[in-house]
Amino acid sequence: MSNFVSIIMPCYNAENTISNSINGILSQTYKYFELIIIDDCSIDNSINIINKYRSIDTRIKIFSTETNSGSPSIPRNLGIEKAIGRFIAFCDSDDIWLPSKLEEQIPLFDDNISIVFSNYEKTDTLLNRNKRYIIAPKYATYNSLLNGNYIGNLTGIYDTEKVGRVYQQHIYHEDYVMWLEILKKGYIAKNTNTITAL
């Protein structure tokens, strides 16, 4: 499917938050996706929660690391390897997508756009929304992003048809380096100018 999305969700001991994260994915108005959850050797009830969701929605797939990696990049990269979608997106197990996220983003990809991202809202530990918005510029190029990362990992989605599978390095600010690597190929990133995630 040409506009199919693979959503990568690393998980480690996320029993208190992962249901909200999965519900945010399943509530998407854009339905052509798979949710790939990579469990990083959780020792809580995360796996049981994931399996309950997987039993009712076949778009959910689960894989596990062999040992705890202690890093989000290793589970994410395993998810990228398993992905079958043209588009790769990321949602951590304590992030929440708003229902129209993918529907707003997918139509914005054109010949020059390899990444689409959005603004997002920060919440407190109880997921209360306090209008603390993170507002990014309308566009990003390689040169502009060198000044600092304003593509939130929970909002970014990239087009493998243009740039191939781009993995995250096992370093600090792994998502920032990945976005730079993609934009260095000469493409542009575009902001939806909307709030699509928490």
PDB file of C-alpha atoms in Angstrom:
ATOM      1  CA  MET A   1       0.000   0.000   0.000  1.00  0.00           C
ATOM      2  CA  SER A   2       1.630   3.196  -1.179  1.00  0.00           C
ATOM      3  CA  ASN A   3       0.623   5.391   1.781  1.00  0.00           C
ATOM      4  CA  PHE A   4       0.903   2.777   4.518  1.00  0.00           C
ATOM      5  CA  VAL A   5       2.416   3.969   7.798  1.00  0.00           C
ATOM      6  CA  SER A   6       4.574   1.971  10.198  1.00  0.00           C
ATOM      7  CA  ILE A   7       4.443   3.380  13.734  1.00  0.00           C
ATOM      8  CA  ILE A   8       7.331   2.410  15.994  1.00  0.00           C
ATOM      9  CA  MET A   9       6.739   2.244  19.758  1.00  0.00           C
ATOM     10  CA  PRO A  10       9.548   1.168  22.114  1.00  0.00           C
ATOM     11  CA  CYS A  11       8.354  -0.060  25.492  1.00  0.00           C
ATOM     12  CA  TYR A  12      10.073  -0.650  28.813  1.00  0.00           C
ATOM     13  CA  ASN A  13       8.050  -1.038  32.016  1.00  0.00           C
ATOM     14  CA  ALA A  14       5.293   1.178  30.671  1.00  0.00           C
ATOM     15  CA  GLU A  15       2.256  -0.449  32.302  1.00  0.00           C
ATOM     16  CA  ASN A  16       1.027   2.905  33.632  1.00  0.00           C
ATOM     17  CA  THR A  17       1.107   4.752  30.301  1.00  0.00           C
ATOM     18  CA  ILE A  18       1.084   2.390  27.335  1.00  0.00           C
ATOM     19  CA  SER A  19      -2.695   1.943  27.209  1.00  0.00           C
ATOM     20  CA  ASN A  20      -3.111   5.676  26.600  1.00  0.00           C
ATOM     21  CA  SER A  21      -0.415   5.546  23.931  1.00  0.00           C
ATOM     22  CA  ILE A  22      -1.974   2.599  22.113  1.00  0.00           C
ATOM     23  CA  ASN A  23      -5.458   4.128  22.349  1.00  0.00           C
ATOM     24  CA  GLY A  24      -4.111   7.280  20.718  1.00  0.00           C
ATOM     25  CA  ILE A  25      -2.835   5.235  17.796  1.00  0.00           C
ATOM     26  CA  LEU A  26      -6.011   3.190  17.420  1.00  0.00           C
ATOM     27  CA  SER A  27      -8.119   6.354  17.473  1.00  0.00           C
ATOM     28  CA  GLN A  28      -6.461   7.672  14.309  1.00  0.00           C
ATOM     29  CA  THR A  29      -8.890   8.754  11.619  1.00  0.00           C
ATOM     30  CA  TYR A  30      -6.284   7.590   9.077  1.00  0.00           C
ATOM     31  CA  LYS A  31      -6.546   3.794   9.213  1.00  0.00           C
ATOM     32  CA  TYR A  32      -3.742   2.525   6.949  1.00  0.00           C
ATOM     33  CA  PHE A  33      -1.047   1.729   9.482  1.00  0.00           C
ATOM     34  CA  GLU A  34       0.643  -0.913  11.544  1.00  0.00           C
ATOM     35  CA  LEU A  35       1.741  -0.383  15.143  1.00  0.00           C
ATOM     36  CA  ILE A  36       5.040  -2.111  15.868  1.00  0.00           C
ATOM     37  CA  ILE A  37       5.732  -2.336  19.596  1.00  0.00           C
ATOM     38  CA  ILE A  38       9.246  -3.320  20.632  1.00  0.00           C
ATOM     39  CA  ASP A  39       9.411  -4.493  24.231  1.00  0.00           C
ATOM     40  CA  ASP A  40      12.821  -3.886  25.776  1.00  0.00           C
ATOM     41  CA  CYS A  41      12.601  -6.753  28.311  1.00  0.00           C
ATOM     42  CA  SER A  42       9.963  -5.202  30.550  1.00  0.00           C
ATOM     43  CA  ILE A  43       9.504  -6.798  33.971  1.00  0.00           C
ATOM     44  CA  ASP A  44       6.092  -5.280  34.728  1.00  0.00           C
ATOM     45  CA  ASN A  45       2.674  -5.945  33.193  1.00  0.00           C
ATOM     46  CA  SER A  46       3.404  -4.210  29.876  1.00  0.00           C
ATOM     47  CA  ILE A  47       3.423  -7.388  27.777  1.00  0.00           C
ATOM     48  CA  ASN A  48       0.033  -8.518  29.063  1.00  0.00           C
ATOM     49  CA  ILE A  49      -1.461  -5.120  28.282  1.00  0.00           C
ATOM     50  CA  ILE A  50      -0.008  -5.142  24.765  1.00  0.00           C
ATOM     51  CA  ASN A  51      -1.241  -8.683  24.114  1.00  0.00           C
ATOM     52  CA  LYS A  52      -4.799  -7.698  25.082  1.00  0.00           C
ATOM     53  CA  TYR A  53      -4.743  -4.956  22.470  1.00  0.00           C
ATOM     54  CA  ARG A  54      -3.121  -7.230  19.894  1.00  0.00           C
ATOM     55  CA  SER A  55      -5.913  -9.773  20.376  1.00  0.00           C
ATOM     56  CA  ILE A  56      -8.484  -7.217  19.218  1.00  0.00           C
ATOM     57  CA  ASP A  57      -6.531  -5.374  16.507  1.00  0.00           C
ATOM     58  CA  THR A  58      -4.331  -7.240  14.047  1.00  0.00           C
ATOM     59  CA  ARG A  59      -2.522  -4.029  13.071  1.00  0.00           C
ATOM     60  CA  ILE A  60      -0.575  -4.340  16.326  1.00  0.00           C
ATOM     61  CA  LYS A  61       2.647  -6.351  16.141  1.00  0.00           C
ATOM     62  CA  ILE A  62       5.013  -7.029  19.014  1.00  0.00           C
ATOM     63  CA  PHE A  63       8.709  -7.880  19.026  1.00  0.00           C
ATOM     64  CA  SER A  64      11.255  -8.009  21.832  1.00  0.00           C
ATOM     65  CA  THR A  65      14.910  -7.191  22.262  1.00  0.00           C
ATOM     66  CA  GLU A  66      17.110 -10.085  23.401  1.00  0.00           C
ATOM     67  CA  THR A  67      18.411  -8.124  26.384  1.00  0.00           C
ATOM     68  CA  ASN A  68      17.455  -4.790  27.885  1.00  0.00           C
ATOM     69  CA  SER A  69      19.172  -2.138  25.795  1.00  0.00           C
ATOM     70  CA  GLY A  70      18.689   0.811  28.122  1.00  0.00           C
ATOM     71  CA  SER A  71      18.231   2.964  25.028  1.00  0.00           C
ATOM     72  CA  PRO A  72      15.264   4.011  22.896  1.00  0.00           C
ATOM     73  CA  SER A  73      17.306   3.872  19.689  1.00  0.00           C
ATOM     74  CA  ILE A  74      17.906   0.109  19.698  1.00  0.00           C
ATOM     75  CA  PRO A  75      14.217  -0.858  20.013  1.00  0.00           C
ATOM     76  CA  ARG A  76      13.271   1.825  17.492  1.00  0.00           C
ATOM     77  CA  ASN A  77      15.807   0.482  15.005  1.00  0.00           C
ATOM     78  CA  LEU A  78      14.462  -3.040  15.436  1.00  0.00           C
ATOM     79  CA  GLY A  79      11.029  -1.630  14.666  1.00  0.00           C
ATOM     80  CA  ILE A  80      12.326   0.118  11.561  1.00  0.00           C
ATOM     81  CA  GLU A  81      13.800  -3.202  10.387  1.00  0.00           C
ATOM     82  CA  LYS A  82      10.428  -4.919  10.800  1.00  0.00           C
ATOM     83  CA  ALA A  83       8.396  -2.104   9.226  1.00  0.00           C
ATOM     84  CA  ILE A  84       6.548  -2.661   5.958  1.00  0.00           C
ATOM     85  CA  GLY A  85       5.196   0.868   5.505  1.00  0.00           C
ATOM     86  CA  ARG A  86       6.353   3.584   3.169  1.00  0.00           C
ATOM     87  CA  PHE A  87       6.204   6.074   6.034  1.00  0.00           C
ATOM     88  CA  ILE A  88       7.964   5.638   9.388  1.00  0.00           C
ATOM     89  CA  ALA A  89       6.615   7.401  12.471  1.00  0.00           C
ATOM     90  CA  PHE A  90       7.468   7.251  16.165  1.00  0.00           C
ATOM     91  CA  CYS A  91       5.344   7.219  19.306  1.00  0.00           C
ATOM     92  CA  ASP A  92       6.921   6.353  22.640  1.00  0.00           C
ATOM     93  CA  SER A  93       4.943   4.411  25.228  1.00  0.00           C
ATOM     94  CA  ASP A  94       4.277   7.557  27.262  1.00  0.00           C
ATOM     95  CA  ASP A  95       3.268   9.751  24.312  1.00  0.00           C
ATOM     96  CA  ILE A  96      -0.262  10.297  23.017  1.00  0.00           C
ATOM     97  CA  TRP A  97      -1.306  11.078  19.451  1.00  0.00           C
ATOM     98  CA  LEU A  98      -4.440  13.101  18.803  1.00  0.00           C
ATOM     99  CA  PRO A  99      -6.898  11.449  16.386  1.00  0.00           C
ATOM    100  CA  SER A 100      -6.213  13.487  13.243  1.00  0.00           C
ATOM    101  CA  LYS A 101      -2.399  13.342  13.369  1.00  0.00           C
ATOM    102  CA  LEU A 102      -1.786  11.030  10.413  1.00  0.00           C
ATOM    103  CA  GLU A 103      -4.719  12.384   8.427  1.00  0.00           C
ATOM    104  CA  GLU A 104      -3.199  15.867   8.650  1.00  0.00           C
ATOM    105  CA  GLN A 105       0.356  14.753   7.899  1.00  0.00           C
ATOM    106  CA  ILE A 106       0.226  12.274   5.028  1.00  0.00           C
ATOM    107  CA  PRO A 107      -1.239  14.694   2.411  1.00  0.00           C
ATOM    108  CA  LEU A 108       1.638  17.148   2.989  1.00  0.00           C
ATOM    109  CA  PHE A 109       4.301  14.907   1.467  1.00  0.00           C
ATOM    110  CA  ASP A 110       5.265  16.080  -2.002  1.00  0.00           C
ATOM    111  CA  ASP A 111       8.363  15.940  -4.201  1.00  0.00           C
ATOM    112  CA  ASN A 112      10.488  18.092  -1.878  1.00  0.00           C
ATOM    113  CA  ILE A 113       9.100  17.024   1.506  1.00  0.00           C
ATOM    114  CA  SER A 114      10.715  14.004   3.175  1.00  0.00           C
ATOM    115  CA  ILE A 115       9.614  14.731   6.761  1.00  0.00           C
ATOM    116  CA  VAL A 116       6.343  16.039   8.119  1.00  0.00           C
ATOM    117  CA  PHE A 117       6.140  17.094  11.749  1.00  0.00           C
ATOM    118  CA  SER A 118       3.792  19.020  14.018  1.00  0.00           C
ATOM    119  CA  ASN A 119       3.539  21.126  17.110  1.00  0.00           C
ATOM    120  CA  TYR A 120       2.718  19.358  20.359  1.00  0.00           C
ATOM    121  CA  GLU A 121       1.529  20.005  23.892  1.00  0.00           C
ATOM    122  CA  LYS A 122       3.267  19.097  27.126  1.00  0.00           C
ATOM    123  CA  THR A 123       1.211  17.527  29.923  1.00  0.00           C
ATOM    124  CA  ASP A 124       1.888  16.842  33.585  1.00  0.00           C
ATOM    125  CA  THR A 125       2.388  13.336  34.984  1.00  0.00           C
ATOM    126  CA  LEU A 126      -1.388  12.883  35.253  1.00  0.00           C
ATOM    127  CA  LEU A 127      -1.839  13.827  31.560  1.00  0.00           C
ATOM    128  CA  ASN A 128      -3.520  17.092  32.429  1.00  0.00           C
ATOM    129  CA  ARG A 129      -3.326  19.537  29.535  1.00  0.00           C
ATOM    130  CA  ASN A 130      -2.232  23.031  30.556  1.00  0.00           C
ATOM    131  CA  LYS A 131      -1.821  24.714  27.166  1.00  0.00           C
ATOM    132  CA  ARG A 132       1.968  24.388  27.273  1.00  0.00           C
ATOM    133  CA  TYR A 133       2.438  24.283  23.523  1.00  0.00           C
ATOM    134  CA  ILE A 134       5.715  23.593  21.727  1.00  0.00           C
ATOM    135  CA  ILE A 135       5.433  25.606  18.535  1.00  0.00           C
ATOM    136  CA  ALA A 136       8.006  24.962  15.816  1.00  0.00           C
ATOM    137  CA  PRO A 137       8.838  26.845  12.598  1.00  0.00           C
ATOM    138  CA  LYS A 138       6.811  26.071   9.485  1.00  0.00           C
ATOM    139  CA  TYR A 139       9.693  24.387   7.671  1.00  0.00           C
ATOM    140  CA  ALA A 140      13.069  22.846   8.386  1.00  0.00           C
ATOM    141  CA  THR A 141      16.095  22.384   6.168  1.00  0.00           C
ATOM    142  CA  TYR A 142      19.399  20.773   7.031  1.00  0.00           C
ATOM    143  CA  ASN A 143      20.986  24.174   7.625  1.00  0.00           C
ATOM    144  CA  SER A 144      18.151  25.560   9.733  1.00  0.00           C
ATOM    145  CA  LEU A 145      17.962  22.448  11.895  1.00  0.00           C
ATOM    146  CA  LEU A 146      21.669  22.728  12.684  1.00  0.00           C
ATOM    147  CA  ASN A 147      20.665  25.599  14.981  1.00  0.00           C
ATOM    148  CA  GLY A 148      18.691  23.210  17.200  1.00  0.00           C
ATOM    149  CA  ASN A 149      16.167  20.396  16.990  1.00  0.00           C
ATOM    150  CA  TYR A 150      12.558  21.500  16.808  1.00  0.00           C
ATOM    151  CA  ILE A 151      11.165  18.296  15.271  1.00  0.00           C
ATOM    152  CA  GLY A 152       9.607  16.430  18.175  1.00  0.00           C
ATOM    153  CA  ASN A 153      10.254  12.705  17.853  1.00  0.00           C
ATOM    154  CA  LEU A 154       6.618  12.024  18.793  1.00  0.00           C
ATOM    155  CA  THR A 155       5.425  14.113  15.830  1.00  0.00           C
ATOM    156  CA  GLY A 156       7.934  13.369  13.062  1.00  0.00           C
ATOM    157  CA  ILE A 157       7.226  11.013  10.170  1.00  0.00           C
ATOM    158  CA  TYR A 158       9.534  10.347   7.210  1.00  0.00           C
ATOM    159  CA  ASP A 159       9.177   8.946   3.706  1.00  0.00           C
ATOM    160  CA  THR A 160      11.292   5.863   2.989  1.00  0.00           C
ATOM    161  CA  GLU A 161      10.403   6.089  -0.703  1.00  0.00           C
ATOM    162  CA  LYS A 162      12.549   9.227  -0.872  1.00  0.00           C
ATOM    163  CA  VAL A 163      15.315   8.584   1.669  1.00  0.00           C
ATOM    164  CA  GLY A 164      15.308   4.851   2.385  1.00  0.00           C
ATOM    165  CA  ARG A 165      15.283   3.426   5.885  1.00  0.00           C
ATOM    166  CA  VAL A 166      17.137   5.799   8.166  1.00  0.00           C
ATOM    167  CA  TYR A 167      18.087   4.438  11.580  1.00  0.00           C
ATOM    168  CA  GLN A 168      18.851   6.137  14.871  1.00  0.00           C
ATOM    169  CA  GLN A 169      22.363   6.077  16.226  1.00  0.00           C
ATOM    170  CA  HIS A 170      23.020   4.813  19.741  1.00  0.00           C
ATOM    171  CA  ILE A 171      23.880   8.270  21.058  1.00  0.00           C
ATOM    172  CA  TYR A 172      22.271  11.151  22.944  1.00  0.00           C
ATOM    173  CA  HIS A 173      19.773  13.156  20.822  1.00  0.00           C
ATOM    174  CA  GLU A 174      19.439  10.154  18.530  1.00  0.00           C
ATOM    175  CA  ASP A 175      16.297  11.526  16.869  1.00  0.00           C
ATOM    176  CA  TYR A 176      17.955  14.886  16.144  1.00  0.00           C
ATOM    177  CA  VAL A 177      20.828  13.179  14.345  1.00  0.00           C
ATOM    178  CA  MET A 178      18.356  11.073  12.349  1.00  0.00           C
ATOM    179  CA  TRP A 179      16.377  14.116  11.179  1.00  0.00           C
ATOM    180  CA  LEU A 180      19.617  15.830  10.154  1.00  0.00           C
ATOM    181  CA  GLU A 181      20.744  12.755   8.232  1.00  0.00           C
ATOM    182  CA  ILE A 182      17.463  12.739   6.307  1.00  0.00           C
ATOM    183  CA  LEU A 183      17.493  16.470   5.531  1.00  0.00           C
ATOM    184  CA  LYS A 184      21.136  16.334   4.470  1.00  0.00           C
ATOM    185  CA  LYS A 185      19.913  14.461   1.393  1.00  0.00           C
ATOM    186  CA  GLY A 186      18.479  17.780   0.177  1.00  0.00           C
ATOM    187  CA  TYR A 187      14.865  17.521   1.215  1.00  0.00           C
ATOM    188  CA  ILE A 188      12.666  19.774   3.358  1.00  0.00           C
ATOM    189  CA  ALA A 189      10.630  19.063   6.494  1.00  0.00           C
ATOM    190  CA  LYS A 190       7.187  20.630   6.793  1.00  0.00           C
ATOM    191  CA  ASN A 191       5.141  21.466   9.877  1.00  0.00           C
ATOM    192  CA  THR A 192       1.376  20.885   9.873  1.00  0.00           C
ATOM    193  CA  ASN A 193       1.150  23.986  12.119  1.00  0.00           C
ATOM    194  CA  THR A 194      -1.268  22.101  14.340  1.00  0.00           C
ATOM    195  CA  ILE A 195      -1.085  20.316  17.684  1.00  0.00           C
ATOM    196  CA  THR A 196      -1.132  16.578  16.966  1.00  0.00           C
ATOM    197  CA  ALA A 197       0.418  14.955  20.026  1.00  0.00           C
ATOM    198  CA  LEU A 198       0.878  15.187  23.786  1.00  0.00           C
TER     199      LEU A 198
END
